[in-house]
Structures are given as structure tokens and as C-alpha cells.
Coordinates of C-alpha atoms in Angstrom, one line a residue:
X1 CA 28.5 42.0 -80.4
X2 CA 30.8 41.7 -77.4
X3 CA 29.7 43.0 -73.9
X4 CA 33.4 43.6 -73.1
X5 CA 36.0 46.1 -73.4
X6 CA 38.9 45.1 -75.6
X7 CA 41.9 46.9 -74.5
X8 CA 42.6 48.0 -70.6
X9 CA 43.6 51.6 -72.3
X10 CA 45.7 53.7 -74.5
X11 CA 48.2 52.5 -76.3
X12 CA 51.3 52.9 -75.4
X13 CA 54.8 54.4 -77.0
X14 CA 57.2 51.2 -78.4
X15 CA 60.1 50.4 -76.3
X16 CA 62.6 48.5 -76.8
X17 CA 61.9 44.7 -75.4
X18 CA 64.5 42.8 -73.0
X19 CA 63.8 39.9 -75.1
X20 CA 61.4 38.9 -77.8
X21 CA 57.8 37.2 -77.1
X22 CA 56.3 34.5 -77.4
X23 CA 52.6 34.2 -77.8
X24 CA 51.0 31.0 -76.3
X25 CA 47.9 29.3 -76.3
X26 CA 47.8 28.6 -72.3
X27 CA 47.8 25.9 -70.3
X28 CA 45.8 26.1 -67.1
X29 CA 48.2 27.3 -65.5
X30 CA 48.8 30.4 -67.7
X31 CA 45.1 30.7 -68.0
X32 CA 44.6 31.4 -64.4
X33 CA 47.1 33.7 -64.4
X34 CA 45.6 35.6 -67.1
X35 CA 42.4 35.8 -65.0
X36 CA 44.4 37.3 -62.4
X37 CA 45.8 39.9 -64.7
X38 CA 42.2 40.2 -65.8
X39 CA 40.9 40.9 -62.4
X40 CA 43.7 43.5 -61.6
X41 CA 42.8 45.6 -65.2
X42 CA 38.7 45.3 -65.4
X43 CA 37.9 45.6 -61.7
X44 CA 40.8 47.1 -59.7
X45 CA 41.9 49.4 -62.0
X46 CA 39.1 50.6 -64.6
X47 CA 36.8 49.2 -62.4
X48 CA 34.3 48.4 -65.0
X49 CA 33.3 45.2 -63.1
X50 CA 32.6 45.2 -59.2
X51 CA 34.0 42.0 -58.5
X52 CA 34.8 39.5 -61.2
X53 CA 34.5 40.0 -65.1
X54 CA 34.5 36.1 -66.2
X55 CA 31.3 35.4 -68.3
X56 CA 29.6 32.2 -70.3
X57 CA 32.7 32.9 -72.8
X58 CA 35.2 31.5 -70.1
X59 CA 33.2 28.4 -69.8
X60 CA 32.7 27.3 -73.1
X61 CA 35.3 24.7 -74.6
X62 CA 36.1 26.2 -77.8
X63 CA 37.2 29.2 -76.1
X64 CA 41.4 29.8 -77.2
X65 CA 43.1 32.2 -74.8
X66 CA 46.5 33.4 -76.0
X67 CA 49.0 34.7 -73.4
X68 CA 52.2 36.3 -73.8
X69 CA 55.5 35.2 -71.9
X70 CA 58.1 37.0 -71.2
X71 CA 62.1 35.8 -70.9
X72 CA 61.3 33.6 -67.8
X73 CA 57.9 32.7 -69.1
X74 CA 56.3 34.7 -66.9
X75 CA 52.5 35.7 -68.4
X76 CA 52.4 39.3 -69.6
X77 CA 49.2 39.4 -70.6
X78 CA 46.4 37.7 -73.0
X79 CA 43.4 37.8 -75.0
X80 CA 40.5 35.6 -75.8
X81 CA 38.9 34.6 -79.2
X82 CA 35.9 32.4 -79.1
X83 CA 32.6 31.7 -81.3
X84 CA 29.9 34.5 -80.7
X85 CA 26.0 32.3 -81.2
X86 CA 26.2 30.0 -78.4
X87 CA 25.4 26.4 -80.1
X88 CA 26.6 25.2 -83.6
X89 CA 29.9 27.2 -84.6
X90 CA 29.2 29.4 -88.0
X91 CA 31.9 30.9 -88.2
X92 CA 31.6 33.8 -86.2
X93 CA 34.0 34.5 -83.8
X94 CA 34.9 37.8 -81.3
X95 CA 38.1 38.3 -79.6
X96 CA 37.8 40.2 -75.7
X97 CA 39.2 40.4 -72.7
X98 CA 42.9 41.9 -73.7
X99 CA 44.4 43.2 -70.8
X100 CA 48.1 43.7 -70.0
X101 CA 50.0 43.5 -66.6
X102 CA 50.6 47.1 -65.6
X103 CA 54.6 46.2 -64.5
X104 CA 54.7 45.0 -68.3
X105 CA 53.7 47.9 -69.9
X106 CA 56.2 49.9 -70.1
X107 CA 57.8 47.6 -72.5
X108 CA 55.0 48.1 -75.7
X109 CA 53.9 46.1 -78.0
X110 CA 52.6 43.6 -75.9
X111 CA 49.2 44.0 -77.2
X112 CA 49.2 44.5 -80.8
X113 CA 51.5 41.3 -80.3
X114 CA 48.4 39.4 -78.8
X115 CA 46.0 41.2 -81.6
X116 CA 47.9 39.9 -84.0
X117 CA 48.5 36.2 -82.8
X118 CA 44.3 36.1 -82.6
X119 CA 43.9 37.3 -86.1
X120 CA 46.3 34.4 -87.0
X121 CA 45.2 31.9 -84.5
X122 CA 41.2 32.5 -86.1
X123 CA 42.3 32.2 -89.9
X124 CA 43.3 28.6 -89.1
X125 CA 39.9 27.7 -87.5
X126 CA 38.2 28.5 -90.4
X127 CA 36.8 31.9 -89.5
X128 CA 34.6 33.9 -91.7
X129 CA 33.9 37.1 -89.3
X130 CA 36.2 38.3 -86.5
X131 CA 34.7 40.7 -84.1
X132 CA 36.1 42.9 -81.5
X133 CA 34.8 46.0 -79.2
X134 CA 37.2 48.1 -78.3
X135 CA 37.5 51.0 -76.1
X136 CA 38.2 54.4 -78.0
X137 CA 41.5 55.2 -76.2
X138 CA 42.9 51.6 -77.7
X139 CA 40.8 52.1 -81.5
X140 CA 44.0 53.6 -82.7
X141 CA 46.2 50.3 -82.1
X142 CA 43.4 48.7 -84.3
X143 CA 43.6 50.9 -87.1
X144 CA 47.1 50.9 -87.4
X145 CA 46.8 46.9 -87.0
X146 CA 44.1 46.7 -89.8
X147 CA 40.7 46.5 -88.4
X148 CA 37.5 48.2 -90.1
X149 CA 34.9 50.7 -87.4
X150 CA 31.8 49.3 -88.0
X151 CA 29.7 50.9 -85.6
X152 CA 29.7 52.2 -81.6
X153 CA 28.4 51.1 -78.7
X154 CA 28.3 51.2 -74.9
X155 CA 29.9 48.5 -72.2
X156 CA 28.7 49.1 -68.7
X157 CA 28.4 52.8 -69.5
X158 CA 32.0 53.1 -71.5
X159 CA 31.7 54.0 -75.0
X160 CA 33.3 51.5 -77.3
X161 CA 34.2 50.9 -80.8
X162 CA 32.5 47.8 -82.8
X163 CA 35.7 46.9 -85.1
X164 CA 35.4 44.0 -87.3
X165 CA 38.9 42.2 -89.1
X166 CA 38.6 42.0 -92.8
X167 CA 38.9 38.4 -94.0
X168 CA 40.1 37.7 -97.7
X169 CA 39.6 33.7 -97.8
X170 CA 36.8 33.8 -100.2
X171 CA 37.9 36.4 -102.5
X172 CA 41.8 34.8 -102.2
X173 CA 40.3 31.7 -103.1
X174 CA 38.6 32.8 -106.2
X175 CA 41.6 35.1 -107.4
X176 CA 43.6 32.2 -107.3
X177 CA 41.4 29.8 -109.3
X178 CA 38.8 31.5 -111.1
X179 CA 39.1 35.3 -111.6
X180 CA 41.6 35.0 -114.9
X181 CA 39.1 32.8 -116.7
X182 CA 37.9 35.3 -118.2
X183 CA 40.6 37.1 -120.1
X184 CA 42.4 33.5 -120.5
X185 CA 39.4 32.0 -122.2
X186 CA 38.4 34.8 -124.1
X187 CA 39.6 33.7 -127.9
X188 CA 37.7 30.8 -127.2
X189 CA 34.2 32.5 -126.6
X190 CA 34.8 34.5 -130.1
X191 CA 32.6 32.4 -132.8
X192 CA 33.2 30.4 -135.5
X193 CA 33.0 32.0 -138.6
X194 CA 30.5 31.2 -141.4
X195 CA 32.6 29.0 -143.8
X196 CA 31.3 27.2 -147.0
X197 CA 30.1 23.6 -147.0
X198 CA 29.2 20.7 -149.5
X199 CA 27.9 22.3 -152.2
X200 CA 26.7 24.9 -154.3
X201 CA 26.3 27.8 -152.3
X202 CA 26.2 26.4 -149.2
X203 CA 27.2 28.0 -146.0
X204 CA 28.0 27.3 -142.4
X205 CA 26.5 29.8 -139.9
X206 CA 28.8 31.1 -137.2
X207 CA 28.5 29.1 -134.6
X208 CA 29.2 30.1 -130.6
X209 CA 31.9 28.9 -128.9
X210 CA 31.9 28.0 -124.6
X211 CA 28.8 27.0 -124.3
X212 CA 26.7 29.0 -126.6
X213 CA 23.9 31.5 -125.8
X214 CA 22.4 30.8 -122.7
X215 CA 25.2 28.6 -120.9
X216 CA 28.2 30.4 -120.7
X217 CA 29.8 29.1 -117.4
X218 CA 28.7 26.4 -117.4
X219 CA 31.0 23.5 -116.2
X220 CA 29.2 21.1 -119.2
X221 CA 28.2 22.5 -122.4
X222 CA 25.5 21.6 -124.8
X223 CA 26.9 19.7 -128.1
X224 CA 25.1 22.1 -130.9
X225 CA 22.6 19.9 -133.2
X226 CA 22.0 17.0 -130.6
X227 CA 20.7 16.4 -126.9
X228 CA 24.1 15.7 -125.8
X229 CA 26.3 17.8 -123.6
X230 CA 29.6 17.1 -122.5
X231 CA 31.9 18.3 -119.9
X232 CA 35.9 18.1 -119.5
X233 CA 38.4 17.9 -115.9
X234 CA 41.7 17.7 -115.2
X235 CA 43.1 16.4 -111.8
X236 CA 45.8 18.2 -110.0
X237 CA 48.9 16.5 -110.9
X238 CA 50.4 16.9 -107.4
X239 CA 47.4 14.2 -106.8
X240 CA 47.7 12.6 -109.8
X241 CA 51.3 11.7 -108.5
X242 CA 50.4 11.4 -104.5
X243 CA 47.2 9.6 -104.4
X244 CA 46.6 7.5 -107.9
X245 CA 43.4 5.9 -107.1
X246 CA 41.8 8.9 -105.6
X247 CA 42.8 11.1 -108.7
X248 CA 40.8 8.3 -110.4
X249 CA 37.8 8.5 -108.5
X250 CA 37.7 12.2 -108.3
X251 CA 38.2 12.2 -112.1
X252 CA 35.4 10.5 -112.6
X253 CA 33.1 12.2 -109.7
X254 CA 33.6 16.0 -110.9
X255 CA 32.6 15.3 -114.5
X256 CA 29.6 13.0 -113.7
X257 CA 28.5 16.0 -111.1
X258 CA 29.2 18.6 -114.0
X259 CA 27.0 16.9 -116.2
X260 CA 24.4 15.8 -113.8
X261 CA 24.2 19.7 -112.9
X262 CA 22.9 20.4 -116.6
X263 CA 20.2 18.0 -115.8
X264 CA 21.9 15.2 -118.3
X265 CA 21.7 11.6 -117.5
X266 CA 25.6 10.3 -117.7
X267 CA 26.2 8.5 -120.7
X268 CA 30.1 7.7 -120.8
X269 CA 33.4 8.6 -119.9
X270 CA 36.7 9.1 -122.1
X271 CA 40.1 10.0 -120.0
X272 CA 43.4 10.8 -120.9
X273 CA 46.4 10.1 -118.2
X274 CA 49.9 10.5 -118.5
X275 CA 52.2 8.6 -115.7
X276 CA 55.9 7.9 -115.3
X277 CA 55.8 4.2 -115.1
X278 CA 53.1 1.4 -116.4
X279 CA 52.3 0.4 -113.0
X280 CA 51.2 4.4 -112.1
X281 CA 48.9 4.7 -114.8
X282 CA 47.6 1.2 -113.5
X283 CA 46.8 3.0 -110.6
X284 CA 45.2 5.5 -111.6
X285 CA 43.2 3.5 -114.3
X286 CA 41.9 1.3 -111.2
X287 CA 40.7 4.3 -109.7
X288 CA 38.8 5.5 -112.7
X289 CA 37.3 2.1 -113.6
X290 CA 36.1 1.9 -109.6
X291 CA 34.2 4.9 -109.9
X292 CA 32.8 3.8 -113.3
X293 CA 31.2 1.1 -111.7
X294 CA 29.8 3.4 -109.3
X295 CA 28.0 5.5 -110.6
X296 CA 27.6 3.1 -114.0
X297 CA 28.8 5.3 -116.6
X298 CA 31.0 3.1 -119.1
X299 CA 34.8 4.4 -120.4
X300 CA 34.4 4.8 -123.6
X301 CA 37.9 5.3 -124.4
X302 CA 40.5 7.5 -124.5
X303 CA 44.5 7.9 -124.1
X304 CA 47.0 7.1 -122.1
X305 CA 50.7 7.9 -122.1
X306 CA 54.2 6.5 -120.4
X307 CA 57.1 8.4 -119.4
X308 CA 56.2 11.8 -118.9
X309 CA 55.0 13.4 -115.9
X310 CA 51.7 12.6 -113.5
X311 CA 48.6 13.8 -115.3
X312 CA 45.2 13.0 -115.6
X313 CA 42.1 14.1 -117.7
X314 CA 38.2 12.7 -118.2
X315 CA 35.6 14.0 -119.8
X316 CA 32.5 12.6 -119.4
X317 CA 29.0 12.8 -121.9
X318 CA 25.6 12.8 -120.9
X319 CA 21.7 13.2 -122.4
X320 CA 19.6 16.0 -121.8
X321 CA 16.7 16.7 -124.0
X322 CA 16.0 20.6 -121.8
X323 CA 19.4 21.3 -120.3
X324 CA 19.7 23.1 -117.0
X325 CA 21.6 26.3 -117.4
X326 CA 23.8 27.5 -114.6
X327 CA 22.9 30.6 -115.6
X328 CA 19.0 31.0 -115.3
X329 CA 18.9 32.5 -111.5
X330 CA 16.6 35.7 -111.5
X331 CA 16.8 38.5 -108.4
X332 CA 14.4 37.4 -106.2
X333 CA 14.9 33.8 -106.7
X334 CA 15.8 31.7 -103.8
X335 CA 19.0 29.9 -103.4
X336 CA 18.8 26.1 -102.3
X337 CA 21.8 23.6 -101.2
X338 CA 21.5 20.0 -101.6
X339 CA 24.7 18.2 -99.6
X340 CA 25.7 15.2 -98.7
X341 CA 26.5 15.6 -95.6
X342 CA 28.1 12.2 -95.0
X343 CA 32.0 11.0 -94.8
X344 CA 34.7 13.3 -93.5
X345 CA 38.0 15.5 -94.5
X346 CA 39.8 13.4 -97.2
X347 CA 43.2 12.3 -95.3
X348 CA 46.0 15.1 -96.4
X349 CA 43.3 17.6 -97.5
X350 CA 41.7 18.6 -94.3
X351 CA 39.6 22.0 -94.7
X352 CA 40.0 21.4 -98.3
X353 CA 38.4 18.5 -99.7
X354 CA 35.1 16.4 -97.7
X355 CA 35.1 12.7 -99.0
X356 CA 30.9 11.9 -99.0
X357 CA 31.6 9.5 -101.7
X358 CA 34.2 6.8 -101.3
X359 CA 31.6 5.1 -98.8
X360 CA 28.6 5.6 -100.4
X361 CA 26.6 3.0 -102.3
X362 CA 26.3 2.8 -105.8
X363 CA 22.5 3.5 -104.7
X364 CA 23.2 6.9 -103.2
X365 CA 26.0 8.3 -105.6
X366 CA 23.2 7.6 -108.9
X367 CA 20.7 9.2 -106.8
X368 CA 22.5 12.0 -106.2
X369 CA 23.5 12.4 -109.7
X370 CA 20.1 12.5 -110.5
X371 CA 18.9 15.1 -108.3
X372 CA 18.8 18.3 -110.9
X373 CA 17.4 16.3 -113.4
X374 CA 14.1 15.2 -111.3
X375 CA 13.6 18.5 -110.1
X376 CA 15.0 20.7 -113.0
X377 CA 15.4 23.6 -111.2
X378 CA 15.7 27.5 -113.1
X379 CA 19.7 27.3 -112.6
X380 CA 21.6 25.1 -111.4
X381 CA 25.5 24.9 -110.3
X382 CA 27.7 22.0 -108.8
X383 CA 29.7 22.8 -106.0
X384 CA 33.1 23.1 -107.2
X385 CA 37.2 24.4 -106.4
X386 CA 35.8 27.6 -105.6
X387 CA 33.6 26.3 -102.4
X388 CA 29.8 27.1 -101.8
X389 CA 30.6 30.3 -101.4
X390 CA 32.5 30.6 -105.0
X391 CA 30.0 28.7 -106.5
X392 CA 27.1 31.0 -105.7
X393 CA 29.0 34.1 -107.1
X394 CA 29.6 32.1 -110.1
X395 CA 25.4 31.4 -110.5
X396 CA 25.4 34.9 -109.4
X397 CA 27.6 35.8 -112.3
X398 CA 26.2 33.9 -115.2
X399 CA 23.0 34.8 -114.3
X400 CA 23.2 38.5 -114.1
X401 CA 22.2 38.5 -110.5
X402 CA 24.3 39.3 -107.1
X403 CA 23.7 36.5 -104.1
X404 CA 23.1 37.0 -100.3
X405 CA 23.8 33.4 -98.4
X406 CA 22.6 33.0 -94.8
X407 CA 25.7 31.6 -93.1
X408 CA 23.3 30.0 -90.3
X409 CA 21.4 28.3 -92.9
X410 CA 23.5 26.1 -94.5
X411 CA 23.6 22.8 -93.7
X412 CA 27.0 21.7 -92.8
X413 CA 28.5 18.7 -91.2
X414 CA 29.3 18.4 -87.7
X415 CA 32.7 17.6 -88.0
X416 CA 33.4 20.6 -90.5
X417 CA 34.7 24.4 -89.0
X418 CA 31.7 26.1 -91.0
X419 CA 34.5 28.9 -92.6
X420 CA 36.2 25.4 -94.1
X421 CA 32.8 23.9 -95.5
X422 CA 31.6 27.2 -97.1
X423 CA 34.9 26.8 -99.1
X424 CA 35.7 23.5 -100.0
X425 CA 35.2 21.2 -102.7
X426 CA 32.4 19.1 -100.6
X427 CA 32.1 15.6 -102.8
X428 CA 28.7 16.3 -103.4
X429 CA 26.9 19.6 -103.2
X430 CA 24.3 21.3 -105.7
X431 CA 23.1 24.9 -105.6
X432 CA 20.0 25.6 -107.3
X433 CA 17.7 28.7 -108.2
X434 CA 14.0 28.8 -108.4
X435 CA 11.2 31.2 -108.0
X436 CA 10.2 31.4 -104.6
X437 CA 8.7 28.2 -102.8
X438 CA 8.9 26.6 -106.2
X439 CA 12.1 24.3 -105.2
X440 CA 11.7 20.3 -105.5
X441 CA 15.4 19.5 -104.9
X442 CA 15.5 16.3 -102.6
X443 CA 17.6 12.8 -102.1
X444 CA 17.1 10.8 -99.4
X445 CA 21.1 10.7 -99.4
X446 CA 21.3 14.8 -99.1
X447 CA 20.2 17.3 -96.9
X448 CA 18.3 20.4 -99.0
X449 CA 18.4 23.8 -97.4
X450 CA 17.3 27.1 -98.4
X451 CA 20.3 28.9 -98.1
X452 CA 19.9 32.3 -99.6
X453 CA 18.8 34.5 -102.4
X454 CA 19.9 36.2 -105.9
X455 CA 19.3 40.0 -105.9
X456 CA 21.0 43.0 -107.8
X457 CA 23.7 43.6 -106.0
X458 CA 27.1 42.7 -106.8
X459 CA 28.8 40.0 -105.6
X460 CA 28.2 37.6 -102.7
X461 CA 27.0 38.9 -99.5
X462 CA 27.1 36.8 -96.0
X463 CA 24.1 37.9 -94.0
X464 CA 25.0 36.8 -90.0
X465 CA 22.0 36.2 -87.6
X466 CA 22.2 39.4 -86.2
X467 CA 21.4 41.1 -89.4
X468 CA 25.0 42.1 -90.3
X469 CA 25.9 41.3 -93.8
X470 CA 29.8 41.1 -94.7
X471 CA 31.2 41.4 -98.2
X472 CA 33.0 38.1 -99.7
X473 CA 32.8 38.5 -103.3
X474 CA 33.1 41.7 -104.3
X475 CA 32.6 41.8 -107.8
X476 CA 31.8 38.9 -110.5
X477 CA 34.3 35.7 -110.0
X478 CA 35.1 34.5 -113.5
X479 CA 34.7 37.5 -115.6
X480 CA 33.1 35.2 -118.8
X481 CA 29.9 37.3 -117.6
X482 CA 26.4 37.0 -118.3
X483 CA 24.9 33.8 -119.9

């Protein structure tokens, strides 16, 4: 936690401003200003440093101070946020060092301005924990602001509050693509009814729908009778429409990956896309037959329609003799990743979509295809919409289990802000369950990582290297249930 008081005191009654502010990130200029105004409040005034109170936090790059500038721009006051672990950023950031110039006081608001700007300024760097310690005549301003009391402490023999900012990307993420699944899709998991066949007295047995018993969640499903299972996408049409050949592609990619996580060897792909003009669905089709070649799994047909608006569908077959059910995590199992942690943020969907694929050999994507069905793990999950994160609640889910992931554990590109990687769709990334030190997940293409483990408890848990764990999930994220 931080070794620094938050606030330089009280809050203090709202006045009415000369003019409204504007909160900054500074340039050096402003920065050294605020160290001034720094220096006045921490060792003049409270006198809770003898002669300077910068630290390692003002020296490190990735350090954002925000100041706030009155009508002649004129710094009022500022605050730092930075990460908290020194080395590789997970996430895990603290905001210090708020102090106000005592002439601007009087006016109010200056510093639940500045809190506000850093709780904004953190959700765009793909922050999963936001820290602060704050002294107990300023814990007031935080409540009313939002922040959670975690704890207490003492800084240089002041008490202090340890106040932590809730953040809702995880379970936003999920209530906006997966938590109606559920009650949308529940006709569909009702049975078939028994219904007479050929025959004297013949009957059909009901038959379950979704899946069946067993793999309920699943994004592929077992085809009753045979050793096939088959699984079904659709594309965006926003990138259907913006980006043909990548729609294509990705068509192809996420149906492959939902098959492969079954354990299935990819047998063939049918699609269905719907464009304005001939020469759209061209593109689109070039895209799809690209990736076919790829990761050599044949179109097998399917349907195609002009005139009507951007759209795009694939489903895509595959072979399993023993699927592997998505559901088959136990608590004590451990939770493994298997990334590829190659490529970068596909252009117009940075912190939302890594391409690991486009540049990879037909060599590496079959590999990685293969990867669950070498090692045939207990459960196994692809890494979808709903980020790792998503993805393990949704293991978590269908297997009757809650999950705790190890932030610091997961492997994660370099070029990725950790809170982004946990929660995007990451071109190729498995999760797996076994009993303890029984994984065999490995490509030579993928880093594999144990990142975690399934236990009772609800939801998904991030457990920080300090031993804090934060909620993200806090309940199941599809509502289909238990497989």
C-alpha cells in the first residue's frame, strides 16, 4: 500500500469557483510546480517529511501527474497515479501525493476534481485495482466520491485510511455479453420430447438440447449418436461491414478454437454471409477461404446472400472420439493458460482485440489448434468476448466451481496494459483444469502458465501479490449453470 498521505487535510465547504477547471496531465513545467505545492503542504505545513517528500514513484516513467489550472493556468494543485510492484505493470495502480495550494483553497472542490480526473485517467490504462491512503480528516471526501475502507494504517506516525476504488470492467463486460444467456437460451435447453418413429411401437427418447448432459456451455457441442461436435459464430456486423477480410479470418479462427477446445480435430467449415454488393461478399469470402488454408480445414458449403445488410456466420465441425467438456473443473483443480503471446492490438481495436494469428505460419496456428487435444485436460475453455477473466467464471460456472486467478501469473504480452489483456479476445488463448501438477498443456508457439485455481467460492476472485484478493465476478456469468 502507499507510504503517503493522500489528502493535505479536511475537506473543505464548496464555494463558488471564479471560473471552471481544468484538469491536466502536466508538462514539466506544471510538474515542478506541483512539487513545489508539494513541498509547501507535506513539509512546511503538516510537516510529515523533514525536507523533501519525492520518492522512487516520481522517478519512474509511467508515473501520470494530474494538475489543476486555474483561469490564467496557474497550477492549483495535483495528484499522482502510478503502478504500485516496481517491474512489469499488472495492473495495479495507487494514486498519492494530493495536495492543494493553501491560497486556492478557499475556492473547494479542487480536490475531489483531481480524485475524480485519476479515477478516469486509470480506467483508460487498463487498470484492474486502484489504491489510495488517505488521511482520516480527508476519508470523508472519498466516501462521498465512491471509494471502499479497506483497512488502516500508519504513515510516518499519522493514521491513515487504506481506500480502494471499485472497478466494474470485468463484470460490465460480462453483463453486456454473457449474463442474459441464460434466460434468452432457456427454451432451447428444454428437451425434445419422446415422439414415435418408423414402426410398430417405436419411440424416440427425449433427447437434450444445448449441449447435453455434461457440456452445457460449451462453445461446441457433441452431435448425439456420432463422434462429431460442432460449433456455430457469428461476426459482428459493424466488422463484417468495416473490415471484410478480417471478419473472414476471425470467422474462421473462433470456430476452429471452439472446436479444438472440445479436444476435436477440425473437420470442415460451412458459412453463411449476407453483404450489400457481390464484390463485399467477395471480400469477405477471401478472407474465409485465407484462413481455410491456414489452419486446413475445407468449406464445405454454405450460403450466401446479396442485398441485404453486412453479416457473417460459420460453423465449423470437427472429430472427437472423448470430448473435452468445458465443464469438468473440480475445486482444487488448478487453472492453466496457454497464449500466444505473439502479434499485437489489431489496428482499430486496441485493448480489445490481440492479432497472434494473421502472422503466424500455417505450422503454428495447427499446432495450436491441437493443443487440448494432445493434452486432454479435465476442462477445457477457449478464450473468448468475455476476456480471460470471463472465461474463467464461465469454467467456473459450468463446472460448479468458483475461480481465484493470480494477476501476476499470467503471462501477458509486453506491449499489452495487463487490465486490457485479462479482458480481451487474445487470438489464441486456452484455459484448462486439471488435478494438481497433472497439467501437459504445451506448444512451442504458446507460453503455458499456471494461472490460478477452482475452489467453492462464487465467482472470480483476483488475488494481488500482496495477498489481497478483489472481487470481479460476483456471481455465475451466463446463468445456463452447471454442466
Amino acid at each position: 500500500m502507499l507510504d503517503v498521505p493522500l489528502l493535505s487535510g479536511p475537506p473543505r465547504p464548496a464555494r463558488r469557483r471564479p471560473a471552471p477547471l481544468r484538469i491536466v496531465i502536466a508538462d514539466p513545467a506544471q510538474r515542478a510546480e506541483y512539487l513545489r505545492i508539494r513541498r509547501e503542504v507535506f513539509v512546511r505545513e503538516q510537516g510529515i517529511f523533514t525536507a523533501d517528500d519525492r520518492d522512487r514513484i516520481d522517478e519512474d516513467t509511467r508515473t501520470v501527474v494530474l494538475v489543476a489550472l486555474g483561469p490564467e493556468g496557474e497550477v492549483l494543485g495535483g495528484v499522482r497515479v502510478a503502478p504500485v510492484p516496481e517491474g512489469r505493470d499488472i495492473g495495479w495502480w495507487s494514486g498519492s501525493r494530493l495536495a492543494v495550494r493553501r491560497g486556492a483553497r478557499r475556492a473547494g472542490g479542487i480536490g475531489s476534481a483531481l480524485v475524480r480526473e485519476a479515477c478516469s485517467t486509470i480506467a483508460g490504462l487498463g487498470v484492474l485495482r486502484f489504491d489510495a491512503t488517505v488521511q482520516l480528516g480527508a476519508a470523508v471526501l472519498f466516501d462521498h466520491l465512491g471509494w471502499q475502507r479497506v483497512g488502516t494504517t500508519t504513515v510516518q506516525g499519522v493514521p491513515h485510511l487504506l481506500m480502494q476504488w471499485p472497478i466494474d470492467r470485468v463484470q460490465s463486460l460480462v453483463t453486456g455479453t454473457k449474463s442474459a444467456l441464460g434466460g434468452v437460451l432457456e427454451p432451447l435447453g428444454r428437451a425434445v420430447p419422446a415422439g414415435a418413429a418408423s414402426g410398430p411401437g417405436a419411440a424416440v427418447p427425449p433427447r437434450p438440447q444445448l449441449g447435453g448432459q455434461g457440456f452445457v456451455g460449451d462453445d461446441a457441442a457433441p452431435v448425439p449418436g456420432t463422434d462429431l461436435v460442432a460449433a456455430c459464430d457469428a461476426i459482428l456486423p459493424a466488422m463484417v461491414d468495416r473490415d471484410p477480410e478480417w471478419a473472414g479470418w476471425c470467422g474462421v479462427l473462433v470456430n476452429v478454437h471452439d472446436v479444438a477446445a472440445m479436444g476435436a480435430e477440425p473437420v470442415g467449415l460451412l458459412d453463411a454471409i449476407g453483404a450489400r454488393t457481390v464484390r463485399e461478399a467477395r471480400r469477405v469470402a477471401e478472407g474465409i477461404a485465407e484462413a481455410s488454408r491456414a489452419w486446413a480445414v475445407p468449406v464445405l458449403g454454405g450460403h450466401t446472400q446479396f442485398g441485404v445488410d453486412p453479416s457473417l456466420s460459420v460453423t465449423a465441425i470437427g472429430r472427437a472420439a472423448r470430448p473435452v467438456p468445458g465443464g469438468g473443473g473440480r475445486p482444487g483443480h488448478d487453472l492453466h493458460l496457454t497464449a500466444d503471446l505473439h502479434g499485437a492490438w489489431r489496428p482499430g481495436y486496441e485493448g480489445r482485440q490481440w492479432d497472434s494469428s494473421s502472422t503466424r505460419t500455417p505450422e503454428a496456428l495447427q499446432d495450436l489448434a491441437g493443443t487440448v487435444r494432445r493434452a486432454r485436460p479435465a476442462a477445457a475453455k477457449d478464450v473468448s468476448m468475455g476476456g480471460i477473466i470471463g472465461t474463467a467464471g464461465m469454467l467456473a460456472e459450468a463446472s460448479g466451481t468458483g475461480a481465484v486467478l493470480d494477476v501476476a501469473a499470467v503471462p501477458a504480452p509486453g506491449a499489452a496494459a495487463h487490465g486490457d489483456w485479462l479482458t480481451c479476445f487474445p487470438g489464441f488463448g486456452m484455459l484448462t483444469a486439471d488435478p494438481r501438477g497433472e497439467n501437459r498443456m504445451a506448444s512451442r508457439f504458446a507460453r503455458t502458465a499456471r494461472v490460478g485455481t477452482l475452489d467453492d467460492g462464487p465467482g472470480v476472485r483476483l488475488r494481488w501479490p500482496d495477498g489481497v484478493e478483489t472481487t470481479a465476478l460476483d456471481a455465475a456469468v451466463t446463468g445456463l449453470g452447471t454442466a
